[in-house]
XYZ file of C-alpha atoms in Angstrom:
476
model
C 17.743 -45.480 -48.620
C 16.841 -42.267 -46.893
C 15.745 -42.175 -43.290
C 12.163 -41.232 -44.093
C 11.852 -44.001 -46.665
C 13.298 -46.597 -44.303
C 10.935 -45.591 -41.529
C 7.849 -45.775 -43.725
C 8.891 -49.166 -45.096
C 9.239 -50.604 -41.602
C 5.920 -49.137 -40.516
C 4.163 -50.547 -43.574
C 5.671 -53.965 -43.004
C 4.441 -53.978 -39.431
C 0.953 -52.884 -40.498
C 0.650 -55.506 -43.226
C 1.747 -58.445 -41.130
C 0.460 -57.578 -37.733
C -2.590 -55.421 -38.313
C -0.716 -52.310 -37.281
C -0.593 -53.217 -33.555
C 2.920 -54.638 -33.427
C 1.735 -58.259 -33.077
C 1.076 -61.162 -35.391
C 4.695 -61.741 -36.474
C 5.502 -58.120 -37.433
C 8.797 -56.544 -36.405
C 8.885 -55.420 -32.812
C 9.778 -51.925 -31.597
C 13.491 -52.734 -31.464
C 13.491 -53.920 -35.060
C 11.642 -50.818 -36.213
C 14.233 -48.626 -34.486
C 17.282 -50.690 -35.378
C 16.640 -50.870 -39.107
C 16.489 -47.104 -39.704
C 19.540 -46.584 -37.497
C 21.523 -49.181 -39.405
C 20.332 -47.713 -42.687
C 21.388 -44.260 -41.563
C 24.784 -45.542 -40.475
C 25.282 -47.315 -43.793
C 24.252 -44.189 -45.710
C 26.610 -41.998 -43.682
C 29.507 -44.419 -44.151
C 28.858 -44.647 -47.869
C 28.687 -40.876 -48.125
C 31.962 -40.116 -46.348
C 33.859 -42.798 -48.284
C 32.366 -42.236 -51.726
C 32.325 -38.434 -51.794
C 34.541 -35.527 -50.821
C 31.876 -33.577 -48.934
C 31.428 -29.830 -48.891
C 32.970 -29.029 -52.305
C 31.730 -25.434 -52.234
C 32.730 -24.874 -48.616
C 36.273 -26.155 -49.224
C 36.536 -24.047 -52.383
C 35.481 -20.828 -50.664
C 37.908 -21.501 -47.802
C 40.699 -22.072 -50.341
C 39.914 -18.882 -52.242
C 39.443 -16.914 -49.036
C 42.701 -17.763 -47.302
C 44.828 -17.720 -50.445
C 43.318 -14.354 -51.353
C 43.847 -12.877 -47.881
C 47.490 -13.991 -47.772
C 48.062 -12.691 -51.302
C 46.578 -9.301 -50.438
C 48.705 -9.127 -47.301
C 51.914 -9.913 -49.188
C 51.135 -7.341 -51.873
C 50.142 -4.714 -49.297
C 53.380 -5.215 -47.352
C 55.601 -5.608 -50.401
C 57.364 -2.241 -49.852
C 58.016 -3.235 -46.209
C 58.885 -6.899 -46.749
C 62.527 -6.511 -45.738
C 61.569 -4.951 -42.406
C 58.854 -7.528 -41.699
C 60.501 -10.806 -42.687
C 63.806 -9.952 -44.332
C 67.347 -9.090 -43.332
C 66.468 -5.482 -42.342
C 63.919 -6.433 -39.711
C 64.330 -5.922 -35.951
C 64.087 -9.707 -35.513
C 67.542 -10.492 -36.855
C 68.712 -13.654 -38.591
C 70.640 -14.719 -35.491
C 67.633 -14.259 -33.207
C 65.487 -16.262 -35.596
C 68.074 -19.077 -35.636
C 68.123 -19.217 -31.844
C 64.329 -19.369 -31.634
C 64.023 -22.031 -34.358
C 66.638 -24.120 -32.559
C 64.359 -24.255 -29.516
C 60.893 -24.713 -31.101
C 61.901 -26.645 -34.288
C 59.523 -24.589 -36.421
C 59.750 -24.939 -40.195
C 61.055 -22.085 -42.353
C 63.134 -22.217 -45.519
C 64.248 -18.602 -45.005
C 66.953 -19.789 -42.611
C 68.505 -21.916 -45.370
C 70.240 -18.785 -46.626
C 70.950 -15.343 -45.209
C 71.268 -13.494 -48.509
C 68.772 -11.027 -49.883
C 68.337 -12.979 -53.121
C 67.123 -16.083 -51.259
C 64.622 -13.985 -49.314
C 63.281 -12.406 -52.502
C 62.898 -15.842 -54.077
C 60.921 -17.206 -51.116
C 58.726 -14.096 -50.967
C 58.025 -14.361 -54.688
C 57.182 -18.052 -54.254
C 54.648 -17.122 -51.585
C 53.008 -14.525 -53.825
C 52.832 -16.819 -56.852
C 51.618 -19.871 -54.910
C 48.895 -17.791 -53.242
C 47.633 -16.542 -56.591
C 47.714 -20.013 -58.151
C 45.951 -21.586 -55.180
C 43.207 -18.959 -55.305
C 42.743 -19.718 -58.998
C 42.768 -23.453 -58.314
C 45.656 -24.374 -60.623
C 47.379 -27.697 -59.774
C 45.889 -27.357 -56.344
C 47.406 -30.453 -54.764
C 50.916 -29.146 -55.432
C 50.282 -25.410 -55.055
C 48.607 -25.956 -51.688
C 51.896 -27.427 -50.435
C 53.863 -24.499 -51.894
C 51.358 -22.171 -50.235
C 51.901 -23.898 -46.889
C 55.689 -23.645 -47.306
C 55.427 -19.917 -48.006
C 53.127 -19.220 -45.058
C 55.160 -21.239 -42.560
C 58.480 -19.873 -43.811
C 57.538 -16.199 -43.530
C 55.548 -16.394 -40.311
C 58.076 -18.576 -38.476
C 60.886 -16.272 -39.574
C 59.369 -13.315 -37.659
C 56.902 -14.618 -35.123
C 55.976 -11.210 -33.710
C 54.658 -9.796 -36.984
C 50.930 -10.413 -36.907
C 47.553 -9.316 -35.605
C 45.918 -12.653 -34.759
C 44.764 -13.389 -38.279
C 48.211 -14.802 -39.054
C 47.563 -17.631 -36.573
C 44.380 -18.604 -38.405
C 46.128 -18.495 -41.792
C 48.974 -20.548 -40.325
C 46.615 -23.345 -39.278
C 44.421 -23.299 -42.368
C 47.449 -23.429 -44.671
C 48.272 -26.820 -43.164
C 44.686 -28.100 -43.246
C 44.145 -27.119 -46.889
C 46.895 -29.513 -47.974
C 44.699 -32.445 -46.938
C 41.521 -31.268 -48.650
C 40.197 -31.680 -52.162
C 39.439 -27.994 -52.388
C 39.420 -27.643 -56.191
C 36.304 -29.628 -57.051
C 34.492 -26.428 -58.054
C 35.482 -22.823 -58.751
C 38.952 -23.767 -59.946
C 41.009 -24.164 -63.073
C 41.577 -27.798 -62.131
C 37.867 -28.566 -62.412
C 37.854 -27.167 -65.956
C 41.164 -28.588 -67.168
C 40.888 -31.510 -69.609
C 42.899 -34.599 -68.830
C 46.057 -34.830 -70.976
C 45.991 -37.120 -73.992
C 46.641 -40.703 -72.940
C 46.848 -39.715 -69.267
C 50.374 -38.290 -69.705
C 51.126 -35.222 -67.647
C 54.441 -33.433 -67.256
C 53.660 -30.383 -65.127
C 52.299 -32.306 -62.142
C 55.256 -34.692 -61.727
C 57.699 -31.786 -62.143
C 56.017 -29.844 -59.345
C 56.119 -32.860 -57.051
C 59.780 -33.491 -57.906
C 60.523 -29.931 -56.781
C 58.640 -30.591 -53.555
C 60.617 -33.817 -53.162
C 63.843 -31.818 -53.429
C 62.603 -29.443 -50.715
C 61.773 -32.453 -48.541
C 65.247 -33.944 -49.089
C 66.928 -30.683 -48.067
C 64.694 -30.498 -44.999
C 65.799 -34.000 -43.980
C 69.457 -33.160 -44.628
C 69.347 -29.977 -42.569
C 66.981 -31.429 -39.931
C 65.162 -28.139 -40.414
C 62.077 -29.037 -38.410
C 60.786 -31.511 -35.842
C 60.847 -35.233 -36.540
C 57.045 -35.536 -36.407
C 56.577 -32.812 -38.996
C 59.239 -34.376 -41.198
C 57.460 -37.718 -41.064
C 54.170 -36.005 -41.906
C 55.693 -34.249 -44.922
C 57.313 -37.489 -46.070
C 54.089 -39.470 -45.723
C 52.201 -36.783 -47.645
C 54.700 -36.739 -50.512
C 54.883 -40.551 -50.660
C 51.096 -40.943 -50.630
C 50.714 -38.595 -53.578
C 53.439 -40.469 -55.441
C 51.733 -43.802 -54.848
C 48.375 -42.417 -55.918
C 49.909 -40.989 -59.105
C 51.525 -44.346 -59.938
C 48.266 -46.219 -59.310
C 46.256 -43.886 -61.529
C 48.829 -44.107 -64.282
C 49.065 -47.904 -64.149
C 45.410 -48.852 -63.669
C 43.105 -45.810 -63.913
C 39.902 -47.870 -63.549
C 40.985 -50.665 -61.231
C 40.345 -51.488 -57.604
C 43.577 -49.831 -56.459
C 42.382 -46.544 -57.957
C 39.051 -46.950 -56.175
C 40.886 -47.542 -52.884
C 42.938 -44.374 -53.406
C 39.711 -42.450 -53.996
C 38.210 -43.766 -50.775
C 41.305 -42.838 -48.762
C 41.407 -39.405 -50.376
C 37.753 -38.793 -49.561
C 38.237 -39.863 -45.957
C 41.252 -37.575 -45.540
C 39.390 -34.662 -47.119
C 36.310 -35.142 -44.941
C 38.433 -35.476 -41.801
C 40.314 -32.271 -42.681
C 37.052 -30.385 -43.237
C 35.791 -31.624 -39.877
C 38.994 -30.366 -38.244
C 38.570 -26.961 -39.915
C 35.034 -26.667 -38.527
C 36.172 -27.800 -35.089
C 39.013 -25.267 -35.182
C 36.614 -22.403 -35.917
C 34.316 -23.489 -33.099
C 37.289 -23.720 -30.743
C 38.448 -20.217 -31.687
C 35.069 -18.697 -30.902
C 34.437 -20.746 -27.783
C 37.865 -19.901 -26.351
C 37.519 -16.195 -27.166
C 34.010 -16.040 -25.746
C 34.702 -17.834 -22.481
C 37.855 -15.799 -21.862
C 35.839 -12.620 -22.387
C 33.289 -13.809 -19.844
C 36.040 -13.782 -17.208
C 37.139 -10.214 -17.994
C 35.824 -7.416 -15.777
C 35.560 -4.957 -18.676
C 33.420 -7.403 -20.635
C 31.303 -8.110 -17.576
C 30.419 -4.433 -17.062
C 29.939 -3.893 -20.823
C 32.663 -1.267 -21.353
C 35.318 -3.360 -23.131
C 34.636 -1.925 -26.585
C 35.042 1.639 -25.336
C 38.803 1.401 -24.786
C 40.059 0.275 -28.232
C 37.751 2.837 -29.848
C 39.669 5.553 -27.988
C 43.168 4.329 -28.855
C 44.866 6.153 -31.736
C 46.476 2.919 -32.906
C 43.062 1.312 -33.437
C 41.270 4.376 -34.793
C 41.746 4.735 -38.542
C 38.530 6.807 -38.594
C 38.670 8.896 -35.382
C 35.363 10.669 -36.022
C 33.506 7.391 -36.537
C 35.152 5.774 -33.507
C 34.349 8.813 -31.358
C 30.732 8.794 -32.478
C 30.337 5.110 -31.624
C 32.237 5.371 -28.343
C 30.149 8.313 -27.172
C 27.018 6.160 -26.917
C 27.131 4.171 -23.679
C 24.108 2.100 -24.676
C 25.601 1.126 -28.035
C 28.927 0.200 -26.443
C 27.100 -1.916 -23.858
C 25.018 -3.751 -26.472
C 27.983 -4.424 -28.759
C 30.166 -5.643 -25.886
C 27.559 -8.051 -24.525
C 26.466 -9.069 -28.023
C 30.025 -10.048 -28.955
C 30.325 -12.346 -25.946
C 26.915 -13.930 -26.459
C 27.504 -14.636 -30.149
C 30.953 -16.151 -29.629
C 29.892 -18.375 -26.735
C 26.658 -19.489 -28.379
C 27.876 -20.170 -31.917
C 29.261 -23.717 -31.391
C 25.921 -24.753 -29.870
C 23.895 -23.351 -32.769
C 25.351 -25.859 -35.221
C 22.505 -28.198 -34.278
C 19.957 -25.732 -35.658
C 20.596 -24.638 -39.215
C 18.497 -21.478 -39.191
C 19.912 -20.119 -35.940
C 23.424 -20.999 -37.090
C 22.986 -19.089 -40.350
C 21.719 -16.016 -38.493
C 24.652 -16.008 -36.050
C 27.055 -16.667 -38.918
C 25.853 -13.526 -40.697
C 26.133 -11.571 -37.442
C 29.727 -12.724 -36.885
C 30.733 -11.841 -40.435
C 29.246 -8.387 -39.994
C 31.076 -8.108 -36.682
C 34.395 -8.852 -38.352
C 33.617 -6.385 -41.118
C 33.042 -3.790 -38.404
C 36.369 -4.683 -36.776
C 38.100 -4.191 -40.127
C 36.635 -0.710 -40.534
C 36.534 0.600 -36.968
C 39.730 -0.920 -35.547
C 41.841 -1.002 -38.706
C 42.412 -4.780 -38.729
C 41.382 -5.754 -42.262
C 43.496 -8.875 -42.694
C 42.503 -10.318 -39.334
C 38.851 -9.744 -40.191
C 39.181 -11.211 -43.692
C 40.922 -14.296 -42.295
C 38.117 -14.870 -39.789
C 35.446 -14.327 -42.443
C 37.219 -16.890 -44.642
C 37.209 -19.327 -41.717
C 33.530 -18.645 -41.036
C 32.753 -19.446 -44.676
C 33.166 -23.175 -43.981
C 29.697 -23.020 -42.366
C 27.954 -21.196 -45.217
C 24.909 -23.059 -46.599
C 25.442 -24.929 -49.836
C 22.330 -23.373 -51.378
C 23.742 -19.894 -50.833
C 27.119 -20.817 -52.301
C 25.512 -22.448 -55.339
C 23.420 -19.318 -55.856
C 26.533 -17.162 -55.466
C 28.413 -19.253 -58.021
C 25.528 -19.038 -60.465
C 25.405 -15.270 -59.984
C 29.119 -14.974 -60.740
C 28.688 -17.238 -63.770
C 26.130 -14.849 -65.231
C 28.474 -11.853 -65.058
C 29.464 -10.536 -68.506
C 33.023 -11.888 -68.492
C 34.504 -13.193 -71.761
C 34.424 -16.986 -71.772
C 35.693 -19.652 -74.080
C 33.020 -21.156 -76.294
C 31.642 -24.396 -74.894
C 32.136 -27.411 -77.169
C 29.173 -29.541 -78.140
C 28.309 -32.314 -75.651
C 29.653 -35.747 -76.491
C 27.234 -38.142 -78.190
C 26.574 -40.996 -75.784
C 24.268 -42.922 -78.117
C 27.161 -45.051 -79.344
C 27.305 -46.775 -75.968
C 30.015 -44.703 -74.344
C 29.748 -44.834 -70.576
C 29.552 -41.823 -68.294
C 33.328 -41.829 -67.882
C 34.025 -41.670 -71.577
C 33.717 -38.511 -73.547
C 32.180 -36.314 -70.868
C 33.075 -34.641 -67.616
C 35.991 -32.458 -66.577
C 38.419 -35.388 -66.405
C 37.339 -37.143 -69.575
C 39.732 -39.038 -71.722
C 39.363 -39.541 -75.420
C 39.133 -37.438 -78.567
C 38.000 -33.862 -78.390
C 37.833 -31.453 -75.486
C 35.604 -32.430 -72.554
C 32.710 -30.314 -71.475
C 33.944 -28.106 -68.595
C 31.772 -27.929 -65.519
C 30.064 -24.541 -65.204
C 30.895 -22.404 -62.227
C 27.454 -22.770 -60.728
C 27.176 -26.544 -60.968
C 28.441 -29.289 -58.671
C 30.366 -32.150 -60.298
C 28.648 -35.501 -59.999
C 31.193 -37.202 -57.702
C 31.371 -34.163 -55.435
C 27.867 -33.848 -54.071
C 27.482 -31.204 -51.421
C 26.391 -32.615 -48.104
C 27.018 -29.610 -45.900
C 23.774 -27.911 -44.889
C 21.671 -29.712 -47.495
C 18.042 -29.272 -46.539
C 15.966 -32.374 -45.782
C 13.454 -33.469 -48.334
C 15.801 -33.329 -51.337
C 16.327 -37.068 -51.647
C 14.401 -37.437 -54.877
C 15.691 -34.324 -56.650
C 18.337 -34.286 -59.386
C 21.871 -33.681 -58.212
C 23.531 -30.422 -59.092
C 25.987 -32.077 -61.457
C 23.591 -34.519 -63.088
C 23.069 -34.160 -66.804
C 19.660 -33.064 -68.006
C 17.990 -33.660 -71.361
C 20.381 -33.948 -74.293
C 23.415 -33.781 -72.011
C 22.458 -30.374 -70.649
C 23.788 -29.444 -67.212
C 21.472 -27.710 -64.733
C 23.815 -24.720 -64.492
C 23.461 -24.124 -68.240
C 19.724 -23.458 -68.125
C 18.629 -19.930 -67.188
C 15.730 -21.359 -65.179
C 17.872 -23.810 -63.216
C 17.348 -23.628 -59.467
C 20.137 -24.044 -56.903
C 20.082 -26.738 -54.271
C 17.711 -25.859 -51.441
């Protein structure tokens, strides 16, 4: 029951029984307030347990961070030995001494040879590409995290600030269901009879990595317990699905998975707000930010001037420098408070993304800016992301022919013969890029007043999906 419906029902009940004046046996003011609140609480609880919220937001964060890390690794491929390898200024012995004090996790210290380094670097490149594509995301997200932590903890001084954001998000992504849309996983048919070989093999490899980590005591005890709990939970879930794919134990695993996903997405949003709030309030205390001249100095440093003429032109205008300096502080301090107003939040979000694009061009920090834009994307409106996915779906790329929809007139239920995870004869209908799967309804930034509209993944006439019709409208 939506909030508006519950409120009108209570008001009508009071009017019918008590003449609309709150007397004559009708519910009192407390009852009229308590019932909508309880209904709202029940709806919220049902939503966070039954659905992995924000499917498009989690997908764009996955693609963004995996893509940024992949581009960074490819860009620095000729210099990889100096950055993270045996030829770097941060030697193997110095890295061992630092890891012994902070207990950070890195598999690069398991071997000092060049071949081992090349293998780990290649693993990072491949896992980043596979995670961006959304292939076996539950396993590849862990491989992605291993690659990020291993390289960054090996040489902690190689970074521009964006590496810290990637470091954190690589851990958070492991706990999200970030392949509900815009992924190969969402289009992959379930193997015949539920038998799968690739997934268990990947998790056996991860189990071997975990065993070596325990044997070498290669990280802190808390992190080891977290890795072990993560690996064990996935193993239990796999066994439950294989043994009883439609039973109560499977339903319980789904609820736990949804709760973990939603908690991880909440942490990602809180992390972004914390980054901006911390940066903004620290700037407020700086004298250069207070007098509005802070932007002038990096624009006149050769190290941060990839386009000297453009930097000189911008730095020569005192008014422009003043406005940009004050504007940066205002936007960063105000953004966490704008989350309570969707329109203001969307405006500031666009401003911050443009700000980071300007930092990439003017100061020569592209990977830092791309990492922050990927983090900002968690707040993008669902309607915009659905529209963006539909736009990409209409591009003239070669696509595999869609099989005919399954005939449900024989009495087959919604879980038989249709959907991306269907079991049974024939190939299931893959979910189009611009449509939301039924169990993954987007709740982030959904406008009020959409309670009675069809869901983005609901089938239309004759099994047609909304994303298949040229006149289909995105969620608003």
